[in-house]
Coordinates of C-alpha atoms in Angstrom, one line a residue:
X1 CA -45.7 -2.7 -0.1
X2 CA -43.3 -5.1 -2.0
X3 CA -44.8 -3.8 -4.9
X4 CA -45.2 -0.3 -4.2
X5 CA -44.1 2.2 -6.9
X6 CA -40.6 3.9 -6.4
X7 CA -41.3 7.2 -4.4
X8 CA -39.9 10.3 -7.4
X9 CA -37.5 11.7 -5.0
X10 CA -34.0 10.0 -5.1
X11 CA -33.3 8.4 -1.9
X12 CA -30.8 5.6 -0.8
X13 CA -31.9 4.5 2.1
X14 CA -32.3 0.7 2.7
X15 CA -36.0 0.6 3.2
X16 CA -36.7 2.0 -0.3
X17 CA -34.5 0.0 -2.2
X18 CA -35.1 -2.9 -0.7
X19 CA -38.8 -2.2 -1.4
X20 CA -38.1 -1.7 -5.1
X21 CA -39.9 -4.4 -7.6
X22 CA -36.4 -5.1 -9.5
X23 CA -35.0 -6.2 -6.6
X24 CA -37.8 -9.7 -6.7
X25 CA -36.7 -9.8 -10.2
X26 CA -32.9 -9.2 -10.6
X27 CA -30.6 -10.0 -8.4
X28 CA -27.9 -8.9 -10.8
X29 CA -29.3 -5.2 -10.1
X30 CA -29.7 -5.8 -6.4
X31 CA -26.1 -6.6 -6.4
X32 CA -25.0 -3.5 -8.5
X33 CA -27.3 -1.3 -6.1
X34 CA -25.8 -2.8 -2.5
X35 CA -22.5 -1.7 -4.6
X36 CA -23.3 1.7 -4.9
X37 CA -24.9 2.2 -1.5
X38 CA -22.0 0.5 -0.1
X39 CA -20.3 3.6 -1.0
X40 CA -22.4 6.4 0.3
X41 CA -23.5 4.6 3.9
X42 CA -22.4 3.5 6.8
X43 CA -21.9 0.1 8.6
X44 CA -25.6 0.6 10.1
X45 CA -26.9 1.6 6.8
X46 CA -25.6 -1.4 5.6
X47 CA -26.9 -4.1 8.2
X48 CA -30.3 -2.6 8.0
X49 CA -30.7 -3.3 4.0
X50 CA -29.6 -6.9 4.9
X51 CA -32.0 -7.1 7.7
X52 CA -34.8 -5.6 5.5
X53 CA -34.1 -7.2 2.3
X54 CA -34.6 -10.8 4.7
X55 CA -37.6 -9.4 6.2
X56 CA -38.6 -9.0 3.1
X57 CA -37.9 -12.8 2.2
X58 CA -35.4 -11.2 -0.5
X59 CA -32.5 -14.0 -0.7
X60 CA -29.7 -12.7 0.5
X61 CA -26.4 -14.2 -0.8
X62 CA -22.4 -14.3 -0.4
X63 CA -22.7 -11.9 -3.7
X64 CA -24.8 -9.5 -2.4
X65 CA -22.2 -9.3 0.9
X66 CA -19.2 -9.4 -1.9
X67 CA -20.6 -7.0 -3.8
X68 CA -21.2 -4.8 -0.2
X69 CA -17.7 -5.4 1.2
X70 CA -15.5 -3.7 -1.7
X71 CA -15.0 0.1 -1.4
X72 CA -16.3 -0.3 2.0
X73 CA -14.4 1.1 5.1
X74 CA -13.2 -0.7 8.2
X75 CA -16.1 -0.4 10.2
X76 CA -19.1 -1.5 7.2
X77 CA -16.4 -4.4 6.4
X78 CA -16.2 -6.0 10.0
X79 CA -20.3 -5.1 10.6
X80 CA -21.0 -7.0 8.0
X81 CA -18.9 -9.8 8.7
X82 CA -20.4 -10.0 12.0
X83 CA -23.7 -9.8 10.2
X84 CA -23.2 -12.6 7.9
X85 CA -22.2 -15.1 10.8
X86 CA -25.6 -13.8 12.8
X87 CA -27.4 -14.7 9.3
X88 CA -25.2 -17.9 9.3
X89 CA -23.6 -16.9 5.9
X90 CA -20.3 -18.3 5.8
X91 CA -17.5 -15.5 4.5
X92 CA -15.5 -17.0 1.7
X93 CA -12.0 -16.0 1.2
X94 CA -12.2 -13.1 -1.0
X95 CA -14.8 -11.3 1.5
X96 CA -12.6 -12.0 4.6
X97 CA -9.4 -10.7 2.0
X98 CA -11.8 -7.5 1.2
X99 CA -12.3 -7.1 4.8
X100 CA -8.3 -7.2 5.8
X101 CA -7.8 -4.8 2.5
X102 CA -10.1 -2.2 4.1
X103 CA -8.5 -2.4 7.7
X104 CA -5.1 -1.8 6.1
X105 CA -6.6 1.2 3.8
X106 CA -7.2 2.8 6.9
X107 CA -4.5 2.2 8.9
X108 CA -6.1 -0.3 11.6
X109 CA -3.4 -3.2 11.2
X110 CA -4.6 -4.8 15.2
X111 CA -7.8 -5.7 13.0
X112 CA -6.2 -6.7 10.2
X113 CA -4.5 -9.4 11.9
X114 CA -7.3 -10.4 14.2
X115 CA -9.6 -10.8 10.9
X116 CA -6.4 -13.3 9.4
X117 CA -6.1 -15.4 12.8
X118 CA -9.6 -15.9 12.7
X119 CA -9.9 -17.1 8.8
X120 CA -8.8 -20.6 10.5
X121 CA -12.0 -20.5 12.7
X122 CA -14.4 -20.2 9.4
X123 CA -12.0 -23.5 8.0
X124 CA -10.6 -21.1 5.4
X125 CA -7.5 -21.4 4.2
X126 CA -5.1 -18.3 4.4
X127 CA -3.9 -17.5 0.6
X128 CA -0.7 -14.7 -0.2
X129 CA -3.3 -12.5 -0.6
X130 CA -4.8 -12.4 3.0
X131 CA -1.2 -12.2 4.8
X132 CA 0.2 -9.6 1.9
X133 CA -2.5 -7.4 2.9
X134 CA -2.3 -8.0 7.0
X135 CA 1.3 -7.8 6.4
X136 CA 1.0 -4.1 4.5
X137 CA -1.4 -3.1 6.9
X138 CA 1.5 -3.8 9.5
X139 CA 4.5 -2.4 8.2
X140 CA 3.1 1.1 7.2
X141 CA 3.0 1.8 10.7
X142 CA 6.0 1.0 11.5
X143 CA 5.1 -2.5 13.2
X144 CA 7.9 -4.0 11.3
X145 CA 8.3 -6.9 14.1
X146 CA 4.6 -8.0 13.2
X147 CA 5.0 -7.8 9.4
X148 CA 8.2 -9.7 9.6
X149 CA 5.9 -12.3 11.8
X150 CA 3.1 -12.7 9.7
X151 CA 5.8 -13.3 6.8
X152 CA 7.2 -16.2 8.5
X153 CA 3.6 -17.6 9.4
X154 CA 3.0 -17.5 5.7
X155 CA 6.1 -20.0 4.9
X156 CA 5.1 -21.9 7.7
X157 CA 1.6 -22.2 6.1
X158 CA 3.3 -23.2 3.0
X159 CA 1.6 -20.2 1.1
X160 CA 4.5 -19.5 -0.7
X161 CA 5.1 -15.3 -0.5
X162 CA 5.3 -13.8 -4.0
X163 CA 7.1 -10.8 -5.2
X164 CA 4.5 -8.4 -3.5
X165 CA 4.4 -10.0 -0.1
X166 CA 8.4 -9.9 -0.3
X167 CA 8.1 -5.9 -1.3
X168 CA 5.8 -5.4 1.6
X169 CA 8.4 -6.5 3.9
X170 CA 11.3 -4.7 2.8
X171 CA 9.0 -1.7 2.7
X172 CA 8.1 -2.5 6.6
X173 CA 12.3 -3.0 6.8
X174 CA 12.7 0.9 5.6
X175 CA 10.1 2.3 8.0
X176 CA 11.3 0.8 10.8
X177 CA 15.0 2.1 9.9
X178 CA 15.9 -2.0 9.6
X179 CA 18.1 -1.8 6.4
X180 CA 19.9 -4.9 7.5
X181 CA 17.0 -7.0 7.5
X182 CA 15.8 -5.9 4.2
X183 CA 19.1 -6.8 2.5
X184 CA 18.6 -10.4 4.1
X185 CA 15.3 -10.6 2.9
X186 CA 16.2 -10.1 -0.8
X187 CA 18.9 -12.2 -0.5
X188 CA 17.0 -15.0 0.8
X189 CA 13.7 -14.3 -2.1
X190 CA 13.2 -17.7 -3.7
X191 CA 11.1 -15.5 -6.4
X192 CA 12.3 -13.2 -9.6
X193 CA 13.7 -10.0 -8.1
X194 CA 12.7 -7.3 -9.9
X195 CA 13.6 -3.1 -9.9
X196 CA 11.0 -2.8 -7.6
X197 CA 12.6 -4.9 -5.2
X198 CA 15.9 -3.3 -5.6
X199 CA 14.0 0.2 -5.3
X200 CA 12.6 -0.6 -1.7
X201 CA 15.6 -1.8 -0.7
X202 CA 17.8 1.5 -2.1
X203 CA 15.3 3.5 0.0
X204 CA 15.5 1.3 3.4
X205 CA 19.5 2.5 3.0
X206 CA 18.4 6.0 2.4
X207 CA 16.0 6.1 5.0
X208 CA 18.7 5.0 7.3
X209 CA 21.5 6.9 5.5
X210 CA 23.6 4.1 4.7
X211 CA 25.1 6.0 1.3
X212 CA 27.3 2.8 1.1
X213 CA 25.1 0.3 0.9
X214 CA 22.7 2.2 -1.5
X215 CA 25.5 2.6 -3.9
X216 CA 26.2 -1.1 -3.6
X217 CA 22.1 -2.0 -4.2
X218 CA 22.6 0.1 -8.1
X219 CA 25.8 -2.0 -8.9
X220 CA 23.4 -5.4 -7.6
X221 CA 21.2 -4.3 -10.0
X222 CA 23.3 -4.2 -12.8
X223 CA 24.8 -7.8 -11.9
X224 CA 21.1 -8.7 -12.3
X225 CA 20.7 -7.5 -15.5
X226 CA 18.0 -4.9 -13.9
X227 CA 17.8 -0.8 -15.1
X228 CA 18.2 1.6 -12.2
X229 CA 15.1 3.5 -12.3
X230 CA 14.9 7.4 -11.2
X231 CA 13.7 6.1 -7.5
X232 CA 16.6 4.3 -7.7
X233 CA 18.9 6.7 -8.0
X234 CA 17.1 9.7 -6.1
X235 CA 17.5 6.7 -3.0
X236 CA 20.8 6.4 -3.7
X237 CA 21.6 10.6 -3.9
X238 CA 19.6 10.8 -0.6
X239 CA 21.5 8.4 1.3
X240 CA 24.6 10.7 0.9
X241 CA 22.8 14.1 2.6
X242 CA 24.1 13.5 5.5
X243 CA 27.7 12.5 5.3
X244 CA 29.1 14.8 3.3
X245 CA 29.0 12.7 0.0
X246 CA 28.4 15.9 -2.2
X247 CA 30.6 14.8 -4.8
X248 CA 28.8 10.8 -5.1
X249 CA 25.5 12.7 -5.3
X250 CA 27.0 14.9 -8.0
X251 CA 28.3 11.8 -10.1
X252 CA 24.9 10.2 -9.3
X253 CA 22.9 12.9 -10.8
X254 CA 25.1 13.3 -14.0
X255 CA 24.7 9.8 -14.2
X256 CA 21.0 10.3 -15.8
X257 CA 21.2 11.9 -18.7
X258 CA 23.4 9.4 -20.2
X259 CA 20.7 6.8 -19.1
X260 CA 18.4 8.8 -20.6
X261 CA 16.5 9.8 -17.5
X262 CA 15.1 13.1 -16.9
X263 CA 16.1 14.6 -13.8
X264 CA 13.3 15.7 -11.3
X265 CA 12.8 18.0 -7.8
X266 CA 13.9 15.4 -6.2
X267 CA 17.3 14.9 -7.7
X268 CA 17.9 18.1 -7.8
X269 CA 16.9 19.0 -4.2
X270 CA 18.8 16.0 -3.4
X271 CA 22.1 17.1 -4.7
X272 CA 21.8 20.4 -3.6
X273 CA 21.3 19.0 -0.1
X274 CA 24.3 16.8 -0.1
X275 CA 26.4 20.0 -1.3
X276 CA 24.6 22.3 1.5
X277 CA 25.5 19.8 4.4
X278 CA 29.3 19.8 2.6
X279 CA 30.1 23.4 2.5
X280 CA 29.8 23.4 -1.1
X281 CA 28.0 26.4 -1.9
X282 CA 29.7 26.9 -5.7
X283 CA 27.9 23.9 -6.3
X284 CA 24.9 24.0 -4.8
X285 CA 24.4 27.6 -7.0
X286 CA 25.5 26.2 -10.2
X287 CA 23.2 23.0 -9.6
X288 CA 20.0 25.4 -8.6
X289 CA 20.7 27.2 -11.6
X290 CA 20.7 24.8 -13.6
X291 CA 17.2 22.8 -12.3
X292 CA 15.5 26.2 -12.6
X293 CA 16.6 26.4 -16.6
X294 CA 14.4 23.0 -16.2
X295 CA 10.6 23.0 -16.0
X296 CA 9.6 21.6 -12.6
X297 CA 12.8 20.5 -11.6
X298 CA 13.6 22.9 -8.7
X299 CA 11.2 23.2 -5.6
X300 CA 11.3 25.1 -2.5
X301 CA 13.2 22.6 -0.5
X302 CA 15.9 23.6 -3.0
X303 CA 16.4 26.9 -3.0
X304 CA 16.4 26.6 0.7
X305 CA 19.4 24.7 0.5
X306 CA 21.0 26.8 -1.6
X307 CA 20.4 29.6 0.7
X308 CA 21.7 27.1 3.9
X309 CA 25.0 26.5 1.7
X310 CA 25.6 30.2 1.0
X311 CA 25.1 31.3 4.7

């Protein structure tokens, strides 16, 4: 019935709209309507309205697999890469980018990478955006080694990393408690460092709790000619929780007003901490006293510190 009439109860499964007359007559709409069932279905749901909408002789096109592969998870985005092969519909890059995108969304970075390595089998060419997204896909679990890897595989491809890629690594740097190699990773940037460059790099140190060195990443920032945002210096107050740099933190927060920065939780809480773990419990009273005057600016992890300080 390829010219059937549309059943009145709304349905999405593949038969039906691949049986619908617009489909013959506009592939723009077939394109938005893979989109949207893209979204509600499942890697199976997905190769059966390719398989139908060819049994149908329905063209189906890189576009209608484009459109199928964003907002798709890991598992629709690899079926249907496996699908298009099998149809012999050669991936382009930005499907095979989608199809990284989605494995690093969800945490499956072993994919991710397998996906990259094989772009050189199809005779595509790797772009920033294929190893950014392999390389984020890494470093969020904690596979800094790999992201690091992938970094250096993109030089060596001459795909020159941009300010993203560079911020990826760092960012796998701070998970991995790797603080050194971040700072020799913005040192060696060949692109415009910008504050959110100098943020990751202020939270590798406080991640790691190197006060020191998070202090020394504001003053870099001013030698650039770069403002210290509030990440910036919430980084920098963590850094000093645990040794005993109560009295940094406190010059830190007091520090923000003057920039005209409003203070959040986590300043606050922050300070408060780095006064707690000092024995400072004056402080830490006159500081949750003050964020409470505030609206939002004192949270439970405060007050618990407060109460820790005056134990």
């Amino acid at each position: 019935r390829r010219l059937g009439v549309l059943p009145p109860r709304r349905t999405t499964s593949a038969e039906s709209l691949a049986e619908t007359p617009h489909w013959m007559t506009s592939p723009r709409m077939a394109t938005v309507a893979i989109t949207n069932l893209a979204k509600v279905s499942s890697a199976q749901e997905a190769v059966k309205m390719l398989a139908s909408m060819r049994r149908h002789e329905l063209e189906v096109n890189i576009f209608h697999c484009s459109a199928l592969m964003r907002g798709s998870n890991w598992k629709t985005a690899l079926g249907l890469l496996g699908v298009m092969r099998h149809q012999e519909l050669l991936p382009d890059l930005v499907v095979c980018n989608s199809a990284i995108s989605s494995c690093d969304k969800e945490g499956r970075w072993p994919l991710a990478v397998n996906v990259l390595a094989r772009l050189s089998q199809s005779k595509l060419n790797a772009n920033e955006v294929s190893y950014t997204a392999a390389m984020a896909a890494a470093g969020t679990f904690a596979q800094w080694q790999m992201s690091l890897l992938l970094l250096r595989r993109m030089v060596e491809a001459r795909s020159s990393p941009n300010a993203v890629s560079l911020n990826v690594a760092i960012s796998a740097c701070k998970s991995a408690l790797q603080w050194q190699l971040a700072f020799c990773l913005l040192g060696g940037m060949t692109t415009a460092v910008n504050e959110i460059h100098f943020n990751s790099l202020t939270s590798a140190c406080a991640h790691s709790y190197q006060w020191l060195w998070s202090y020394h990443c504001l003053n870099d920032m001013l030698g650039c000619r770069l403002s210290p945002t509030l990440v910036t210096y919430n980084a920098a107050i963590s850094a000093g929780e645990t040794e005993n740099q109560w009295q940094q933190g406190l010059y830190l927060l007091s520090c923000l007003p003057k920039l005209k920065i409003e203070p959040d939780e986590v300043s606050s809480g922050a300070t408060i901490s780095c006064c707690e773990r000092a024995g400072q419990w004056r402080c830490a009273l006159q500081l949750l006293s003050a964020a409470s005057m505030a609206a939002d600016a004192a949270d439970a992890y405060a007050y618990s510190s407060t109460i820790s300080a005056c134990a």
